[in-house]
Amino acid sequence: MEKLLTQAQVDAYHRDGYLFPIRAFSAAEAQRYRTALEDYEARIGTKLTSAGKYRSRTYLLFQWAQELVRHPRILDAVEDILGSNILVFTTTWFIKEPGTPHVAAWHQDATHFGLEPNDQHVTAWLALSDASLESGCMQFSAGSHKRGQLAHGYGVAASVNDANQFIPDPGQLGAIADCCLQPGQFSLHHTLLVHQSGPNNSRDRRIGIGISYIPTLVKHTGSQRHTAHLVRGVDNHGHFDLDPPPASDFDAAAQATHDASYASYAKNYAEQVKRHIEKTRGC
């Protein structure tokens, strides 16, 4: 039974590897969340353009971030793709300051997550400010998710991605969709979809959060247990240790949970980067 998306929209997602725009909440609500985010930045004394652990897994620190990853409009759309038992694997703030060169080169999200099966992950990218071509919105290569996992290289300057990754030989990219989003809108894209984003040439910050959703049946292939966060349904598989929501915003317990969860994620991510390098070099 459809929760939010029509069958035509679900079919388009599976055909193209993406779907947008979908409205989560109003522009006024987006401004409220943006204010909360910028208050958070002021509290930690740095912007989340590249703030290490504070850029990731904010839902373990603040109730307002919990509201974002559990927003019923987003979860209803994700459920239409993945089913009713849903985990958040991680989140990342993707922020580009105005007039800065930061980009995401052509890449796939699946490359360093170490999930199995590796095609059961959906990224919901939620805009809190205008995401336009001028401000460096995402661009999708239609149908590229059907090509499977591609080899990635490393070393992109001013990259918004942690490993500075890129696809050295993206091949024929075909039709390109410009994922322009207004504040409060979100997109969905397949974990194997080839996508990129350009620099922010606008006068405002480009603020978005990528929320990585997986069904509870998915496993992690790393050498140690990984954590995740249950946001809908039940987890009858037990493949992940479940992180609790914060009892109080940014208190000592929340920060300890966040620190441990991020440390585990960062270690597993580094392991997956190493695996991919060894695999692509034939080691």
Coordinates of C-alpha atoms in Angstrom, one line a residue:
M1 CA 0.0 0.0 0.0
E2 CA 1.4 3.4 -1.0
K3 CA 2.2 5.7 1.9
L4 CA 3.3 8.8 0.0
L5 CA 4.7 8.0 -3.4
T6 CA 2.6 6.9 -6.3
Q7 CA 3.4 3.7 -8.2
A8 CA 4.6 5.9 -11.1
Q9 CA 7.0 7.7 -8.8
V10 CA 8.3 4.4 -7.4
D11 CA 8.8 3.1 -10.9
A12 CA 10.6 6.3 -11.9
Y13 CA 13.0 5.9 -8.9
H14 CA 13.9 2.3 -9.9
R15 CA 14.3 3.3 -13.5
D16 CA 16.3 6.5 -13.1
G17 CA 17.9 6.0 -9.7
Y18 CA 16.5 9.2 -8.2
L19 CA 13.3 11.1 -7.4
F20 CA 12.8 14.8 -6.7
P21 CA 11.5 17.2 -5.6
I22 CA 9.4 16.0 -2.6
R23 CA 8.1 18.5 -0.1
A24 CA 8.9 17.6 3.6
F25 CA 7.9 20.8 5.2
S26 CA 7.4 24.5 4.5
A27 CA 10.2 27.1 3.9
A28 CA 9.3 28.6 7.3
E29 CA 10.0 25.3 9.0
A30 CA 13.2 24.9 7.0
Q31 CA 14.3 28.3 8.4
R32 CA 13.6 27.1 11.9
Y33 CA 15.8 24.1 11.4
R34 CA 18.5 26.2 9.8
T35 CA 18.5 28.5 12.8
A36 CA 18.9 25.4 15.1
L37 CA 21.8 24.2 12.9
E38 CA 23.5 27.6 13.0
D39 CA 23.0 27.8 16.8
Y40 CA 24.7 24.4 17.0
E41 CA 27.6 25.8 14.9
A42 CA 27.9 28.7 17.2
R43 CA 27.9 26.4 20.2
I44 CA 30.8 24.3 19.0
G45 CA 32.7 27.3 17.5
T46 CA 33.0 26.1 13.9
K47 CA 31.0 25.8 10.8
L48 CA 30.0 22.3 9.6
T49 CA 31.6 22.8 6.2
S50 CA 34.3 20.5 7.5
A51 CA 33.9 19.9 11.2
G52 CA 34.8 16.3 11.6
K53 CA 32.6 14.4 14.0
Y54 CA 30.1 17.2 14.5
R55 CA 29.2 17.1 10.8
S56 CA 27.9 13.5 11.2
R57 CA 25.2 11.8 13.2
T58 CA 23.7 15.0 14.7
Y59 CA 20.5 13.0 15.5
L60 CA 22.3 11.5 18.5
L61 CA 22.9 15.0 19.9
F62 CA 19.7 17.1 19.4
Q63 CA 16.0 16.5 19.3
W64 CA 15.6 18.9 16.3
A65 CA 17.9 16.6 14.3
Q66 CA 15.9 13.6 15.5
E67 CA 12.8 15.3 14.0
L68 CA 14.6 15.6 10.6
V69 CA 15.6 11.9 10.4
R70 CA 12.2 10.8 11.7
H71 CA 10.1 13.2 9.7
P72 CA 7.0 11.3 8.6
R73 CA 7.0 12.7 5.0
I74 CA 10.5 11.5 4.5
L75 CA 10.0 8.1 6.2
D76 CA 6.8 7.5 4.2
A77 CA 8.6 8.1 1.0
V78 CA 11.6 5.9 2.0
E79 CA 9.2 3.2 3.2
D80 CA 7.6 3.1 -0.3
I81 CA 11.1 2.2 -1.6
L82 CA 12.6 0.1 1.2
G83 CA 9.8 -1.3 3.3
S84 CA 8.6 -0.6 6.8
N85 CA 11.6 -1.5 8.9
I86 CA 14.1 1.3 8.6
L87 CA 17.4 2.2 10.1
V88 CA 19.4 5.4 9.7
F89 CA 23.0 4.2 8.9
T90 CA 24.4 7.7 9.2
T91 CA 23.9 11.4 8.3
T92 CA 26.2 14.0 6.9
W93 CA 25.7 17.8 6.6
F94 CA 26.7 19.0 3.1
I95 CA 27.3 22.7 3.4
K96 CA 28.9 25.0 0.9
E97 CA 29.7 28.5 1.9
P98 CA 28.9 31.3 -0.6
G99 CA 31.6 31.9 -3.2
T100 CA 33.6 28.8 -2.3
P101 CA 35.0 26.1 -4.6
H102 CA 33.8 23.0 -2.7
V103 CA 32.5 20.3 -5.0
A104 CA 31.6 16.7 -5.1
A105 CA 33.2 14.9 -8.1
W106 CA 31.3 12.1 -9.9
H107 CA 30.9 9.4 -7.3
Q108 CA 28.6 6.7 -5.8
D109 CA 27.5 6.6 -2.1
A110 CA 27.9 2.9 -1.9
T111 CA 31.7 2.8 -2.3
H112 CA 32.8 3.1 1.3
F113 CA 29.7 2.1 3.3
G114 CA 30.4 -1.6 3.3
L115 CA 26.7 -2.6 3.2
E116 CA 25.5 -6.0 1.9
P117 CA 23.5 -6.1 -0.2
N118 CA 24.9 -2.9 -1.6
D119 CA 21.9 -1.7 -3.5
Q120 CA 19.5 -1.5 -0.5
H121 CA 20.5 2.0 0.7
V122 CA 18.5 5.2 -0.1
T123 CA 19.9 8.7 0.5
A124 CA 17.3 11.3 1.3
W125 CA 19.0 14.7 0.7
L126 CA 17.0 17.4 2.5
A127 CA 17.6 21.1 1.7
L128 CA 17.5 23.8 4.4
S129 CA 18.5 26.6 1.9
D130 CA 18.1 27.0 -1.8
A131 CA 19.9 24.2 -3.7
S132 CA 20.2 25.5 -7.3
L133 CA 22.7 25.2 -10.1
E134 CA 24.2 28.5 -9.0
S135 CA 24.6 27.3 -5.4
G136 CA 26.0 23.8 -6.4
C137 CA 23.0 21.4 -6.3
M138 CA 23.5 17.7 -7.0
Q139 CA 23.4 16.4 -10.6
F140 CA 22.4 12.9 -11.3
S141 CA 23.3 10.6 -14.2
A142 CA 20.0 8.9 -15.0
G143 CA 20.0 5.1 -14.9
S144 CA 23.7 4.9 -13.8
H145 CA 22.8 2.9 -10.7
K146 CA 22.3 -0.1 -13.0
R147 CA 26.0 -0.2 -13.9
G148 CA 27.0 -1.6 -10.5
Q149 CA 29.9 -0.5 -8.3
L150 CA 32.5 1.5 -10.2
A151 CA 36.2 2.0 -9.3
H152 CA 37.0 5.3 -7.5
G153 CA 40.1 7.3 -7.1
Y154 CA 41.1 9.9 -4.5
G155 CA 42.5 13.4 -4.2
V156 CA 39.8 15.8 -5.3
A157 CA 40.7 19.3 -3.9
A158 CA 38.0 21.1 -1.9
S159 CA 35.8 18.1 -1.8
V160 CA 32.7 17.9 0.4
N161 CA 33.2 14.1 0.6
D162 CA 35.4 12.7 3.4
A163 CA 37.6 10.6 1.2
N164 CA 37.9 13.2 -1.6
Q165 CA 36.8 10.5 -4.0
F166 CA 36.0 10.6 -7.7
I167 CA 35.3 8.2 -10.5
P168 CA 38.3 8.4 -12.9
D169 CA 36.5 6.8 -15.8
P170 CA 32.7 7.6 -15.5
G171 CA 32.1 6.5 -19.0
Q172 CA 28.9 7.6 -20.8
L173 CA 26.9 9.5 -18.3
G174 CA 23.8 9.9 -20.5
A175 CA 21.0 12.3 -19.4
I176 CA 21.9 14.5 -16.5
A177 CA 19.3 15.7 -14.1
D178 CA 19.8 18.9 -12.1
C179 CA 18.5 18.3 -8.6
C180 CA 17.3 21.8 -7.8
L181 CA 15.5 21.9 -4.4
Q182 CA 13.8 24.6 -2.4
P183 CA 14.1 24.9 1.4
G184 CA 12.1 22.1 2.9
Q185 CA 12.2 19.8 -0.1
F186 CA 14.1 16.6 -0.4
S187 CA 15.3 14.1 -3.0
L188 CA 15.8 10.4 -2.9
H189 CA 18.7 8.7 -4.7
H190 CA 20.0 5.1 -5.1
T191 CA 23.3 4.3 -3.4
L192 CA 24.9 3.3 -6.7
L193 CA 23.7 6.3 -8.6
V194 CA 26.6 8.3 -10.2
H195 CA 26.2 12.0 -9.1
Q196 CA 28.2 15.2 -8.5
S197 CA 27.7 18.8 -7.4
G198 CA 29.5 22.0 -8.4
P199 CA 30.8 25.0 -6.4
N200 CA 28.5 27.5 -4.7
N201 CA 28.6 30.7 -6.7
S202 CA 25.6 32.2 -5.0
R203 CA 25.4 34.7 -2.1
D204 CA 23.9 32.3 0.5
R205 CA 25.1 29.1 2.1
R206 CA 24.0 25.9 0.4
I207 CA 22.8 23.8 3.4
G208 CA 21.6 20.2 3.1
I209 CA 21.7 17.0 5.0
G210 CA 22.2 13.6 3.5
I211 CA 20.3 10.9 5.5
S212 CA 21.4 7.3 4.7
Y213 CA 18.4 4.9 5.2
I214 CA 18.7 1.1 5.0
P215 CA 16.2 -1.7 5.7
T216 CA 17.0 -3.7 8.8
L217 CA 17.8 -6.8 6.7
V218 CA 21.1 -5.1 5.5
K219 CA 24.4 -6.3 7.0
H220 CA 27.7 -4.5 7.4
T221 CA 30.8 -6.1 6.0
G222 CA 33.4 -4.4 8.3
S223 CA 35.6 -6.3 10.7
Q224 CA 33.8 -4.9 13.8
R225 CA 30.2 -4.3 14.8
H226 CA 28.6 -1.1 13.5
T227 CA 25.9 1.0 15.0
A228 CA 22.7 2.3 13.4
H229 CA 19.6 4.0 14.5
L230 CA 16.1 2.5 14.3
V231 CA 13.6 5.1 13.1
R232 CA 10.6 3.0 11.9
G233 CA 9.3 -0.5 12.5
V234 CA 11.2 -3.2 14.3
D235 CA 14.6 -4.8 13.9
N236 CA 14.3 -8.5 13.9
H237 CA 17.8 -9.1 12.4
G238 CA 20.2 -7.6 14.9
H239 CA 22.9 -6.8 12.4
F240 CA 23.7 -3.5 14.1
D241 CA 24.0 -2.2 17.6
L242 CA 21.2 0.4 18.0
D243 CA 22.1 3.9 19.1
P244 CA 19.6 5.5 21.4
P245 CA 18.1 9.0 20.8
P246 CA 19.3 11.8 23.0
A247 CA 17.4 12.1 26.3
S248 CA 18.4 15.8 26.5
D249 CA 20.0 18.1 23.9
F250 CA 23.8 17.9 23.8
D251 CA 24.1 16.6 27.4
A252 CA 27.0 14.5 28.6
A253 CA 25.3 11.2 27.8
A254 CA 24.3 12.3 24.3
Q255 CA 27.8 13.5 23.6
A256 CA 29.3 10.2 24.8
T257 CA 26.9 8.2 22.6
H258 CA 27.7 10.4 19.7
D259 CA 31.5 10.2 20.2
A260 CA 31.5 6.4 20.4
S261 CA 29.1 6.0 17.4
Y262 CA 31.2 8.4 15.3
A263 CA 34.4 6.7 16.2
S264 CA 33.0 3.4 15.1
Y265 CA 31.7 4.9 11.9
A266 CA 35.0 6.6 11.1
K267 CA 37.0 3.4 11.7
N268 CA 34.8 1.4 9.5
Y269 CA 34.8 4.0 6.8
A270 CA 38.6 4.1 6.8
E271 CA 38.6 0.3 6.5
Q272 CA 36.2 0.4 3.5
V273 CA 38.4 3.0 1.8
K274 CA 41.4 0.8 2.2
R275 CA 39.5 -2.2 0.9
H276 CA 38.4 -0.3 -2.2
I277 CA 41.9 0.9 -2.9
E278 CA 43.3 -2.6 -2.6
K279 CA 40.5 -4.1 -4.7
T280 CA 40.9 -1.5 -7.5
R281 CA 44.7 -1.9 -7.5
G282 CA 44.4 -5.7 -7.6
C283 CA 46.2 -6.2 -4.3

